[in-house]
Amino acid sequence: MTRPTEALHTQEMLINMGPQHPSTHGVLRVLLRTDGEVVVNARPDIGYLHRGLEKIGERVTYAQFMPFTDRLDYLAGMNCNCAWAWAVEKLAGIEVPERAEYIRVIVSELNRISSHLIAFGSFTADMGAFTPFLYSIREREVVNDLFEMVCGNRLTYNYARVGGVSADLPQGFLEKTKEFLDYFEPKIDEYNNLISYNKIFVHRLANVAVISAKDAVGYGLTGPNLRGSGVKFDLRKDEPYSVYPKLEFDVCVGTGERGALGDCFDRYMVRINEMRQSIRILRQAVAQIPEGPVMAKVPRLFKPAAGEVYFRSECPRGETGFYIISDGTTNPSRLKIRTGSFVTMNIFETVTKGLMIADIVAVIGSFDIILPEIDR
Amino acid sequence: MEALALKLMSAVPALAGVPLWAMTLLVMVVVAVILLVFALTFGGLGSYVLRKVAGDIQVRIGPNRVGPYGLLQFLADGVKLIMKEDIIPAKADRFLFALAPYLVFVGSFAAFVVVPFGVGLIASDLNIGVYYVMAVTSLVVIGVLMAGWASNNKWALLGGMRAVAQIVSYEIPVGMALLPAVLIAGSLSLQDIVRSQGGLLGIFGWNLFHNPFTFFSFFLYFTAAQAETNQTPFDLPEAESELVSGYNVEYSGIRYAFFFLAEFGDMFVVAALASACFLGGWHVPFFRAETLPGAWGNLLSLGAFLVKAFGIVLVMMWVRWTLPRLRVDQLMRMSWKYLVPLTFVNLLGVSLWLLVFRGKGIPQLIASIF
């Protein structure tokens, strides 16, 4: 979009987008300086959802922090649960039974699907097409039903434990999961036919907010936002943890198929394609899962040796990392949480310069940010 | 109106003493009330159908609580809207703020005057019908900009600005796309345009199938009219995900209801014009409704017209729940770079066709061979 010439220059307008706005995906406030419809500057203002999770982490034991990780990214509670468990196990050197690791991978990938479904649905709703949103909600309900079977909860799961998971999979869960995968896989084609390759939709996203691979790495983007710029980096492959090395899947990257590499459309398509890969992983995991215990023998109160550990795992919104410093007591001495959405906000002001107001909505949607992860 | 009044006075002896002007006025008021009731009912039932269609498309049920199948939902909504507090923001321009919704509603309602509902069923068969519709619907622009400006809200102002740019830009392709029908009928009156399409050729007597250019013209009109009346995918002035709700964001209660009704009124006017100008209006295919005795002809033609118009309204709803929204610059580009040139070329094509084939369409040409 070209800026109006100087002769047409008009007075700039300062607009408050949020913290209550339908398309900021929560309580994000963006200060827009606009020249008519053209955005001169968009400054994100965060902190409306700050709960001090990191400080809380220092006051509770390692096991007690588990429910708080649900609130880290409430659309991907399982992924955060497992990430915390893996981080503490790495710190304390706990061996986890293989069945538990498989269960963790299954619930994580299911949660990745449901999280990407919300990303897809809310993004299309932001673009003005409300129908796909309800389709995505319909599919997400099935995942929620599966999680209800597993742990009794539909949003905040608190399922993983340090040393395993809280309970074994219930009877019939694996069959139900297979059923869901068979039902869900064709739906992705349905989405693509309905909206992904819709001409208006593509025109709204292609070449908007292009992030080069260099910038993406430089600003520390992770997850689908990084891969959308064509950088093939996935922690499940490049820093393998759990049983991911035993499972075959491809890392989806943006290809610039409808515009420049690293535009909003690429980031969107990465998520769509990742749902297919998650289905692939799930099919293998469901077939391979061994019998056995789901919990290692871990004392209720354990004291990891003094030291520090950083563990990062691939969550739907990028890298979620826990940096834990232990002083040998039952609580962490210091806890730092690195989340994908928070780091992504760094590049927001840079890429939105010169876009239009409607594009700001597209950029927020394509980043798939979630506010509890930004503010923690 | 006067003719109707005279007819009534001669038919009913008791009315013979009433002066003609009073009688005419009375007839006018009655007709206006009938139209208003129609517009309101259409707005109400239209919103019900819209929500049911949305429900069907979006794999959910839609309204089903108030009355049988939720049919009375619109009454409940109407009562709710009337009972709601009428909030006027503290720093708003009170006069303009209060006036705007009525202007918008009048703009869309006034177009109903020349809608040819059936044989002889038209409030006023103006000889400049098409032109009149174009003129009064422009009034909506003023109302929308007024609402956006008077609200003293930046989102509303942006919505108002968008609306003005959009409606003014799309008026040209709308007018140009309607002109082929006017050329064929040789009249701006909507009744004349409808009459020019009937005959025993059935649906092939419609302007839609007159020649390739008119066929194309119908779709150009449909697209441009969708944009002119701010329907999805051109609903930028009220883009809820960008501008929250656009120009009507500060409105509540009955004033909001007027914007809402105007939206449905616009929807119907677009559908009515499309069916009158391209789909044979009130003509029943392969049948001459005007030859039927008494009121039957009027009723049958009314039914045919409403079926066609509602069919188009349904298509508009279908489009609305399927497509995403354009961006403002893409919207302008579409009008000035594509629709305006296309409609001009199209108009030229129709004119040449009429000149070369002496006003005959393809179906008539084929029919004349046999």
XYZ file of C-alpha atoms in Angstrom:
746
model
C 0.000 0.000 0.000
C 1.441 3.342 -0.947
C 1.234 6.255 1.409
C -0.795 9.252 0.290
C 1.349 11.989 -1.194
C 2.378 14.923 0.937
C -0.120 17.185 -0.788
C -2.941 14.988 0.474
C -1.517 14.636 3.941
C -4.145 14.886 6.608
C -4.112 14.985 10.361
C -3.137 11.787 12.090
C -5.635 10.051 14.305
C -4.805 8.203 17.506
C -7.042 5.198 18.026
C -7.216 2.781 20.880
C -7.663 -0.726 19.578
C -8.526 -2.760 22.613
C -8.186 -3.876 25.354
C -11.824 -4.646 24.526
C -11.919 -5.345 20.827
C -13.313 -8.402 19.050
C -10.158 -9.065 17.048
C -7.320 -8.607 19.496
C -7.798 -12.160 20.796
C -8.064 -11.063 24.379
C -7.060 -8.009 26.333
C -4.375 -6.721 24.012
C -4.321 -2.978 23.550
C -2.860 -1.585 20.367
C -2.277 2.129 20.053
C -2.873 2.966 16.426
C -1.658 6.164 14.859
C -3.449 6.269 11.552
C -3.596 8.512 8.559
C -7.128 7.754 7.450
C -7.151 4.010 6.958
C -3.376 3.718 6.750
C -1.594 2.809 9.946
C 1.435 4.992 10.600
C 2.375 3.181 13.773
C 0.867 0.425 15.875
C 2.251 0.025 19.359
C 1.092 -2.977 21.345
C 0.462 -2.364 25.027
C 0.458 -5.536 27.055
C 0.053 -6.432 30.700
C -3.706 -6.441 31.194
C -3.663 -10.113 32.103
C -0.561 -10.227 34.248
C -0.966 -12.669 37.125
C 2.634 -13.096 38.203
C 2.870 -16.764 37.316
C 6.660 -16.733 37.563
C 6.568 -15.361 41.111
C 3.863 -17.835 42.072
C 6.160 -20.552 40.780
C 8.712 -19.663 43.450
C 6.142 -20.004 46.239
C 4.710 -23.423 45.374
C 6.323 -26.809 45.004
C 7.197 -28.259 41.641
C 4.104 -30.464 41.604
C 1.845 -27.664 42.785
C 2.782 -25.467 39.851
C 1.200 -27.895 37.397
C -2.341 -26.373 37.439
C -0.872 -22.923 36.842
C 0.612 -24.075 33.566
C -2.929 -24.715 32.325
C -3.469 -20.974 32.620
C -0.323 -20.218 30.676
C -1.936 -20.948 27.334
C -5.484 -21.985 27.983
C -5.996 -23.161 24.426
C -3.131 -25.619 24.759
C -3.171 -26.643 28.396
C -1.910 -30.160 27.707
C 1.149 -28.881 25.891
C 2.035 -26.564 28.768
C 1.391 -29.296 31.347
C 3.739 -31.643 29.568
C 6.346 -28.926 29.009
C 6.470 -28.238 32.755
C 6.668 -31.934 33.568
C 9.507 -32.460 31.107
C 11.363 -29.428 32.468
C 11.146 -30.602 36.082
C 12.062 -34.161 35.134
C 15.109 -32.858 33.339
C 16.034 -30.865 36.439
C 15.491 -33.711 38.877
C 16.687 -36.469 36.537
C 13.481 -38.498 36.728
C 12.931 -41.373 34.311
C 9.397 -41.557 32.962
C 7.705 -44.821 31.862
C 7.406 -45.097 28.092
C 3.629 -45.436 28.128
C 3.379 -42.128 29.961
C 5.546 -40.471 27.313
C 3.305 -41.809 24.565
C 0.216 -40.581 26.383
C 1.806 -37.162 26.711
C 2.574 -37.039 23.012
C -0.979 -38.127 22.143
C -2.645 -35.493 24.302
C -0.158 -32.834 23.194
C -0.805 -33.460 19.531
C -4.577 -33.589 20.090
C -4.274 -30.278 21.867
C -2.163 -28.901 19.030
C -4.981 -29.772 16.645
C -7.618 -28.116 18.821
C -5.441 -25.051 19.333
C -4.746 -24.702 15.608
C -8.476 -25.133 14.999
C -9.174 -22.106 17.158
C -6.390 -20.207 15.404
C -7.912 -21.088 12.047
C -11.471 -20.342 13.125
C -10.843 -17.041 14.843
C -8.586 -15.924 12.015
C -11.293 -16.493 9.417
C -13.797 -14.759 11.690
C -11.411 -11.803 11.835
C -11.393 -11.760 8.062
C -15.179 -11.484 8.059
C -16.117 -15.096 7.368
C -17.876 -16.319 10.465
C -18.948 -19.752 9.248
C -15.559 -21.548 9.329
C -15.239 -20.506 12.972
C -18.243 -22.614 13.907
C -16.912 -25.530 11.872
C -13.674 -25.384 13.805
C -15.559 -25.214 17.098
C -17.530 -28.298 16.052
C -14.333 -30.299 15.595
C -12.762 -28.898 18.737
C -15.718 -30.165 20.753
C -14.736 -33.714 19.848
C -11.206 -33.131 21.113
C -12.639 -31.628 24.283
C -14.805 -34.731 24.737
C -11.687 -36.876 24.404
C -9.896 -34.815 27.037
C -12.914 -35.043 29.292
C -12.591 -38.812 29.061
C -8.929 -38.606 29.984
C -8.930 -36.159 32.870
C -12.478 -34.923 33.431
C -11.748 -31.403 32.254
C -12.400 -29.633 29.002
C -10.188 -26.580 29.245
C -7.760 -26.642 32.163
C -6.589 -30.206 32.267
C -3.912 -30.559 34.951
C -3.250 -33.996 33.507
C 0.514 -34.430 33.390
C 2.472 -35.130 36.554
C 6.133 -34.908 37.346
C 7.088 -38.494 36.528
C 4.162 -39.404 34.295
C 0.506 -38.610 33.951
C -2.210 -38.535 36.592
C -4.138 -41.526 35.283
C -3.945 -44.132 32.547
C -6.006 -43.673 29.393
C -9.614 -44.781 29.945
C -11.048 -47.732 28.071
C -12.029 -46.962 24.498
C -10.006 -43.775 24.347
C -7.624 -44.952 21.634
C -10.516 -46.181 19.481
C -12.323 -42.883 19.928
C -9.143 -41.049 18.989
C -8.812 -43.096 15.813
C -12.454 -42.377 14.999
C -11.823 -38.684 15.461
C -8.772 -38.766 13.200
C -10.707 -40.538 10.448
C -13.491 -38.007 10.806
C -11.246 -34.982 11.020
C -8.753 -35.607 8.227
C -11.214 -34.963 5.352
C -12.469 -31.868 7.157
C -9.174 -30.117 6.498
C -9.829 -30.401 2.760
C -13.277 -29.020 3.438
C -11.740 -25.973 5.127
C -9.357 -25.491 2.247
C -12.195 -25.645 -0.255
C -14.374 -23.328 1.766
C -11.981 -20.620 2.794
C -8.231 -21.214 2.474
C -8.101 -20.763 -1.269
C -11.021 -18.359 -1.449
C -9.956 -15.513 -3.698
C -10.932 -12.753 -1.288
C -9.276 -14.519 1.617
C -6.017 -15.010 -0.300
C -6.035 -11.387 -1.437
C -6.471 -10.237 2.129
C -3.468 -12.243 3.349
C -0.974 -12.596 0.513
C 1.944 -10.162 0.707
C 0.666 -8.690 3.971
C 3.162 -8.264 6.826
C 5.976 -10.165 5.117
C 8.648 -11.331 7.556
C 11.925 -12.435 6.017
C 13.666 -15.501 7.388
C 16.434 -13.268 8.725
C 14.007 -11.025 10.585
C 12.060 -13.990 11.891
C 15.191 -15.482 13.426
C 16.470 -12.093 14.529
C 13.290 -11.203 16.401
C 13.165 -14.629 17.994
C 9.972 -15.854 16.419
C 9.255 -19.507 17.044
C 6.699 -22.089 16.085
C 4.409 -21.624 13.095
C 5.327 -17.929 12.856
C 8.980 -18.818 12.306
C 8.229 -21.697 9.974
C 5.871 -19.444 8.006
C 8.974 -17.493 6.961
C 10.469 -20.654 5.528
C 12.824 -21.518 8.404
C 12.716 -25.253 8.940
C 13.000 -25.361 12.701
C 10.853 -27.522 14.912
C 11.951 -28.490 18.416
C 10.274 -31.868 18.028
C 12.794 -32.591 15.264
C 15.775 -30.387 16.012
C 15.967 -30.834 19.774
C 14.045 -34.072 20.107
C 12.444 -34.859 23.425
C 10.058 -37.517 24.703
C 9.228 -40.164 22.075
C 9.180 -37.790 19.111
C 12.317 -39.357 17.577
C 10.347 -42.583 17.168
C 7.589 -40.871 15.212
C 7.699 -39.829 11.601
C 6.440 -36.439 10.537
C 7.403 -33.520 8.332
C 8.153 -30.006 9.463
C 5.763 -27.683 7.647
C 7.239 -24.446 6.357
C 5.830 -21.540 4.430
C 6.336 -21.742 0.700
C 5.119 -18.367 -0.464
C 2.553 -20.198 -2.582
C 0.197 -17.236 -2.942
C 2.473 -14.279 -2.302
C 5.835 -13.446 -0.799
C 7.482 -15.953 1.514
C 6.623 -15.172 5.115
C 3.334 -13.337 4.608
C 0.156 -13.837 6.613
C -1.052 -16.515 4.231
C 2.073 -18.621 4.761
C 1.705 -18.474 8.523
C -1.919 -19.487 8.137
C -1.126 -22.398 5.835
C 1.611 -23.692 8.140
C -1.025 -24.199 10.830
C -3.398 -25.942 8.434
C -0.631 -28.283 7.301
C 0.568 -28.897 10.843
C -2.849 -30.290 11.690
C -2.254 -32.939 9.034
C 1.161 -33.747 10.508
C -0.354 -33.998 13.979
C -2.823 -36.517 12.587
C 0.131 -38.481 11.202
C 1.902 -38.418 14.551
C -1.259 -39.441 16.370
C -1.897 -42.401 14.096
C 1.609 -43.720 14.755
C 1.492 -43.028 18.474
C -1.867 -44.732 18.865
C -0.521 -47.785 17.027
C 2.785 -47.945 18.902
C 1.730 -47.169 22.465
C 3.073 -49.888 24.772
C 1.456 -51.309 27.897
C 2.945 -50.541 31.279
C 2.844 -48.120 34.178
C 2.043 -44.457 33.588
C 3.781 -43.002 36.616
C 7.342 -43.226 37.864
C 7.999 -43.522 41.555
C 8.390 -39.907 42.545
C 8.012 -38.821 46.159
C 5.304 -36.268 46.788
C 7.834 -33.739 47.981
C 11.134 -34.023 46.237
C 14.200 -31.852 46.381
C 16.127 -31.634 43.142
C 19.819 -30.948 43.533
C 20.862 -27.310 43.363
C 21.394 -26.256 39.786
C 19.612 -24.815 36.822
C 17.910 -26.140 33.771
C 16.302 -24.764 30.638
C 13.862 -26.966 28.835
C 11.920 -25.890 25.796
C 9.237 -27.716 23.898
C 7.246 -27.086 20.763
C 3.856 -25.698 21.756
C 1.195 -24.639 19.239
C 2.226 -21.000 19.616
C 5.918 -21.570 19.443
C 8.595 -22.414 21.880
C 7.491 -22.633 25.516
C 10.561 -22.794 27.674
C 10.947 -23.115 31.433
C 14.139 -21.846 33.001
C 14.289 -23.203 36.535
C 16.922 -22.449 39.133
C 16.883 -24.874 42.010
C 18.521 -24.224 45.351
C 17.927 -27.759 46.574
C 14.600 -27.053 48.289
C 11.109 -28.199 47.344
C 10.328 -24.959 45.506
C 12.092 -23.425 42.514
C 14.363 -20.595 43.561
C 13.644 -18.714 40.377
C 11.372 -19.509 37.474
C 11.351 -17.830 34.085
C 8.844 -18.756 31.431
C 9.576 -18.057 27.799
C 6.506 -18.132 25.604
C 6.019 -17.872 21.872
C 3.358 -15.171 21.816
C 5.289 -12.790 24.050
C 8.385 -12.867 21.876
C 6.264 -12.567 18.756
C 4.916 -9.216 19.943
C 8.435 -7.765 19.445
C 8.092 -7.731 15.702
C 4.526 -6.433 15.717
C 5.380 -2.735 15.549
C 7.916 -3.314 12.768
C 5.758 -5.334 10.411
C 2.580 -3.294 10.793
C 4.077 0.000 9.574
C 2.201 1.281 6.542
C -0.489 -1.376 6.599
C -4.194 -0.654 6.761
C -6.424 -1.034 9.801
C -7.957 -4.203 8.389
C -4.440 -5.634 7.992
C -3.677 -5.117 11.674
C -6.458 -7.583 12.392
C -4.948 -9.974 9.850
C -1.498 -9.689 11.427
C -2.775 -10.341 14.941
C -4.732 -13.307 13.640
C -1.809 -14.701 11.668
C 0.482 -14.495 14.704
C -2.132 -16.478 16.621
C -1.243 -14.737 19.854
C -2.894 -15.591 23.131
C -2.888 -13.066 25.924
C -2.323 -15.195 29.041
C 0.874 -16.366 27.402
C 1.991 -12.820 26.687
C 1.291 -11.459 30.169
C 1.715 -14.599 32.241
C -53.305 7.679 -6.503
C -55.888 10.108 -7.774
C -57.220 7.515 -10.213
C -57.535 5.022 -7.415
C -59.334 7.573 -5.273
C -61.770 8.350 -8.109
C -62.408 4.668 -8.646
C -63.115 4.169 -4.968
C -65.461 7.151 -4.823
C -67.502 5.922 -7.782
C -67.595 2.381 -6.435
C -68.695 3.265 -2.900
C -71.641 5.699 -2.930
C -71.098 6.758 0.687
C -67.752 8.293 -0.260
C -69.164 10.404 -3.085
C -69.379 13.536 -0.917
C -65.721 13.483 0.182
C -63.518 16.001 -1.638
C -61.084 14.457 -4.101
C -57.930 15.805 -2.422
C -58.912 14.301 0.941
C -59.671 10.990 -0.648
C -56.341 10.991 -2.507
C -54.508 11.822 0.702
C -56.292 9.014 2.498
C -55.358 6.530 -0.221
C -51.751 7.714 -0.044
C -51.599 7.245 3.704
C -53.152 3.787 3.465
C -50.677 2.735 0.780
C -47.775 4.135 2.774
C -48.899 2.239 5.867
C -49.234 -0.979 3.881
C -45.708 -0.504 2.527
C -44.370 0.308 5.978
C -45.986 -2.786 7.427
C -44.495 -4.797 4.590
C -41.052 -3.306 5.178
C -41.215 -3.944 8.925
C -42.518 -7.479 8.495
C -39.873 -8.155 5.913
C -37.224 -6.781 8.274
C -38.536 -8.968 11.087
C -39.128 -12.176 9.201
C -36.021 -11.482 7.146
C -33.942 -11.417 10.290
C -35.522 -14.707 11.337
C -34.772 -16.296 7.965
C -31.273 -14.830 8.008
C -30.591 -16.440 11.358
C -32.136 -19.729 10.324
C -30.096 -19.771 7.113
C -27.014 -18.887 9.141
C -27.868 -21.719 11.503
C -28.194 -24.198 8.668
C -24.937 -23.126 7.084
C -23.088 -23.033 10.385
C -24.265 -26.450 11.633
C -26.378 -25.077 14.435
C -30.083 -24.602 15.015
C -30.786 -20.896 15.082
C -33.729 -19.290 16.904
C -36.187 -21.950 18.097
C -37.595 -20.745 21.422
C -40.155 -17.988 20.832
C -43.270 -19.292 19.103
C -43.425 -22.293 16.789
C -39.978 -22.917 15.257
C -38.857 -19.630 16.805
C -41.001 -17.733 14.297
C -41.895 -15.007 16.773
C -38.284 -14.321 17.676
C -38.362 -11.073 15.712
C -41.261 -9.779 17.808
C -39.345 -10.497 20.982
C -36.297 -8.778 19.522
C -38.403 -5.825 18.453
C -39.951 -5.452 21.896
C -36.513 -5.703 23.446
C -35.083 -3.035 21.155
C -37.980 -0.668 21.902
C -37.675 -1.173 25.660
C -33.913 -0.617 25.694
C -32.511 2.600 27.003
C -31.786 5.058 24.249
C -28.229 6.075 25.002
C -26.762 9.197 23.493
C -23.040 9.592 24.242
C -22.190 12.639 26.340
C -20.000 14.275 23.721
C -22.141 13.357 20.742
C -23.821 15.918 18.514
C -27.270 15.209 19.895
C -29.337 16.550 17.007
C -27.425 14.827 14.228
C -27.079 11.683 16.312
C -30.846 11.481 16.764
C -31.612 12.333 13.154
C -29.213 9.953 11.387
C -31.039 6.630 11.809
C -34.246 8.067 10.398
C -32.458 9.428 7.344
C -30.935 6.022 6.721
C -34.289 4.315 7.131
C -36.141 6.837 4.962
C -33.501 6.408 2.252
C -34.134 2.717 1.994
C -37.877 2.845 2.657
C -38.591 5.544 0.061
C -37.357 3.163 -2.626
C -40.322 0.910 -1.872
C -42.582 3.475 -3.541
C -41.631 2.390 -7.036
C -41.217 -1.338 -6.412
C -43.552 -3.081 -8.905
C -45.099 -5.725 -6.658
C -47.537 -6.973 -9.293
C -50.014 -6.043 -12.005
C -51.130 -2.608 -10.925
C -49.579 -3.124 -7.510
C -47.181 -0.233 -7.272
C -47.451 2.716 -4.933
C -46.545 5.140 -7.664
C -45.493 4.197 -11.158
C -43.113 7.119 -11.595
C -41.903 7.590 -15.132
C -38.400 8.039 -13.723
C -38.593 4.952 -11.482
C -35.042 3.636 -11.816
C -33.585 7.097 -11.516
C -35.737 7.751 -8.441
C -34.448 4.626 -6.703
C -30.858 5.616 -7.396
C -31.559 9.093 -6.039
C -33.329 8.210 -2.798
C -30.962 5.422 -1.851
C -28.167 8.005 -1.987
C -29.800 9.594 1.017
C -28.442 6.684 3.021
C -24.921 8.078 2.568
C -25.791 11.261 4.388
C -27.402 9.367 7.231
C -24.485 7.002 7.644
C -21.881 9.750 7.584
C -24.020 11.739 10.016
C -24.184 8.763 12.369
C -20.444 8.213 12.123
C -19.576 11.852 12.708
C -22.145 12.643 15.378
C -21.238 9.634 17.518
C -17.913 11.307 18.356
C -16.280 7.894 18.219
C -13.286 7.198 16.032
C -14.419 3.739 15.046
C -17.808 5.119 14.038
C -16.135 7.896 12.082
C -13.974 5.389 10.221
C -17.094 3.382 9.433
C -18.875 6.467 8.186
C -15.898 7.429 6.007
C -15.764 3.965 4.537
C -19.483 3.973 3.866
C -19.381 7.258 1.986
C -16.436 6.222 -0.183
C -18.070 2.908 -0.877
C -21.638 3.972 -1.607
C -20.578 6.858 -3.823
C -18.162 4.660 -5.782
C -20.611 1.869 -6.336
C -23.506 4.042 -7.390
C -21.974 4.359 -10.850
C -21.708 0.637 -11.659
C -25.160 0.060 -10.158
C -26.720 2.660 -12.422
C -24.775 1.519 -15.466
C -25.716 -2.102 -14.877
C -29.408 -1.213 -14.670
C -29.388 0.836 -17.876
C -29.540 -2.155 -20.271
C -33.000 -2.975 -18.916
C -33.997 0.644 -19.374
C -32.703 0.623 -22.957
C -34.663 -2.506 -23.826
C -37.895 -1.205 -22.344
C -37.334 2.305 -23.631
C -38.598 3.645 -20.318
C -37.351 4.390 -16.816
C -40.637 3.280 -15.288
C -40.244 -0.016 -13.490
C -43.696 -1.215 -14.568
C -42.757 -0.591 -18.208
C -39.502 -2.465 -17.713
C -41.368 -5.431 -16.269
C -43.986 -5.332 -19.039
C -41.279 -5.422 -21.692
C -40.136 -8.839 -20.477
C -43.271 -10.938 -20.337
C -44.893 -12.819 -23.132
C -45.232 -16.445 -23.939
C -41.488 -16.993 -24.229
C -41.564 -17.769 -20.507
C -38.297 -17.263 -18.731
C -36.653 -16.584 -22.099
C -38.619 -13.392 -22.282
C -36.666 -12.113 -19.264
C -34.015 -9.509 -19.777
C -31.563 -11.947 -18.238
C -31.706 -14.039 -21.414
C -32.224 -11.176 -23.825
C -28.644 -11.177 -25.019
C -25.229 -12.079 -23.583
C -24.635 -8.551 -22.360
C -27.810 -8.393 -20.292
C -26.973 -11.788 -18.829
C -23.630 -10.401 -17.731
C -25.277 -7.191 -16.659
C -27.420 -8.992 -14.091
C -24.365 -10.298 -12.271
C -22.637 -6.942 -12.481
C -25.705 -5.335 -10.974
C -25.963 -7.952 -8.251
C -22.311 -7.504 -7.250
C -22.354 -3.734 -7.353
C -25.674 -3.511 -5.528
C -24.390 -5.768 -2.777
C -21.552 -3.305 -2.331
C -23.774 -0.264 -2.533
C -25.990 -1.572 0.229
C -23.045 -2.682 2.400
C -23.819 -6.378 2.296
C -21.138 -8.964 2.903
C -18.534 -9.359 1.398
C -18.630 -5.583 1.142
C -19.804 -4.830 4.672
C -16.775 -2.705 5.467
C -18.659 0.200 7.057
C -19.824 -2.104 9.831
C -16.979 -4.615 9.807
C -17.455 -6.010 13.283
C -14.015 -7.577 13.490
C -12.194 -4.389 12.468
C -14.341 -1.406 13.373
C -16.188 -3.185 16.158
C -19.500 -2.258 14.563
C -18.688 0.727 12.413
C -20.931 3.742 12.099
C -23.666 2.374 14.377
C -21.401 1.405 17.267
C -22.808 4.014 19.665
C -26.460 3.377 18.858
C -28.821 1.415 21.025
C -32.494 0.641 21.330
C -34.940 1.829 18.719
C -32.414 3.967 16.878
C -30.275 0.914 16.336
C -33.384 -0.919 15.158
C -33.830 1.658 12.417
C -30.345 0.963 11.065
C -31.153 -2.693 11.224
C -34.449 -2.289 9.375
C -32.794 -0.099 6.776
C -30.305 -2.869 6.119
C -33.099 -5.329 5.417
C -34.995 -2.721 3.422
C -31.914 -2.258 1.249
C -31.640 -5.977 0.847
C -35.205 -6.181 -0.412
C -34.874 -3.182 -2.722
C -31.800 -4.704 -4.356
C -33.583 -8.021 -4.795
C -36.729 -6.303 -6.082
C -34.825 -4.229 -8.624
C -32.840 -7.256 -9.780
C -35.976 -9.299 -10.312
C -37.884 -6.427 -11.916
C -35.113 -5.464 -14.298
C -33.685 -8.872 -15.171
C -35.913 -11.703 -13.969
C -39.208 -10.634 -15.479
C -40.537 -8.950 -12.340
C -44.070 -10.157 -11.601
C -44.373 -12.233 -14.769
C -45.332 -15.848 -14.273
C -43.426 -17.928 -16.846
C -45.508 -19.103 -19.858
C -48.600 -17.396 -18.501
C -50.195 -13.988 -18.703
C -51.161 -13.082 -15.148
C -52.649 -9.745 -16.273
C -55.387 -11.536 -18.255
C -56.861 -13.211 -15.166
C -60.207 -11.813 -13.984
C -60.587 -9.684 -10.871
C -57.913 -9.607 -8.221
C -56.492 -13.015 -9.126
C -54.113 -11.524 -11.645
C -52.821 -9.064 -9.068
C -52.375 -11.757 -6.449
C -50.682 -14.225 -8.778
C -48.280 -11.596 -10.063
C -47.591 -10.445 -6.502
C -46.756 -14.026 -5.575
C -44.451 -14.453 -8.574
C -42.651 -11.230 -7.785
C -42.165 -12.060 -4.117
C -40.883 -15.546 -4.939
C -38.270 -14.094 -7.263
C -37.288 -11.319 -4.874
C -37.037 -13.623 -1.875
C -35.023 -16.078 -3.933
C -32.463 -13.368 -4.550
C -32.542 -12.364 -0.879
C -31.759 -15.975 0.010
C -28.785 -15.931 -2.339
C -27.586 -12.753 -0.652
C -27.809 -14.442 2.737
C -25.953 -17.457 1.408
C -23.171 -15.216 0.103
C -23.113 -13.385 3.393
C -22.339 -16.500 5.406
C -19.780 -17.823 2.964
C -17.392 -15.091 1.951
C -14.814 -13.135 3.917
C -14.575 -9.376 3.713
C -12.578 -7.285 1.267
C -10.110 -4.652 2.379
C -10.989 -1.039 1.763
C -8.406 -0.434 -0.965
C -9.373 -3.669 -2.702
C -12.983 -2.560 -2.575
C -12.195 0.742 -4.266
C -9.998 -0.966 -6.819
C -12.759 -3.388 -7.626
C -15.206 -0.582 -8.314
C -13.020 1.807 -10.296
C -10.775 -0.651 -12.085
C -13.138 -3.505 -12.813
C -16.820 -2.842 -12.286
C -17.021 0.661 -13.757
C -15.179 -0.192 -17.012
C -17.021 -3.492 -17.311
C -20.423 -1.924 -16.908
C -19.556 0.724 -19.498
C -18.408 -1.898 -21.989
C -21.490 -3.871 -21.197
C -23.755 -0.915 -21.781
C -22.059 -0.279 -25.109
C -22.574 -3.923 -26.013
C -26.263 -3.800 -25.210
C -26.718 -0.591 -27.182
C -24.970 -2.074 -30.215
C -27.006 -5.248 -29.936
C -30.250 -3.291 -29.841
C -29.113 -1.265 -32.832
C -28.016 -4.258 -34.915
C -30.887 -6.581 -34.118
C -33.551 -3.866 -33.928
C -34.323 -4.452 -30.259
C -34.795 -8.202 -30.565
C -33.151 -10.562 -28.103
C -31.716 -14.000 -28.838
C -34.937 -15.862 -27.850
C -37.036 -13.626 -30.106
C -34.575 -14.067 -32.947
C -34.711 -17.846 -32.557
C -38.495 -17.731 -32.282
C -38.767 -15.657 -35.451
C -36.971 -18.383 -37.440
C -39.804 -20.824 -36.886
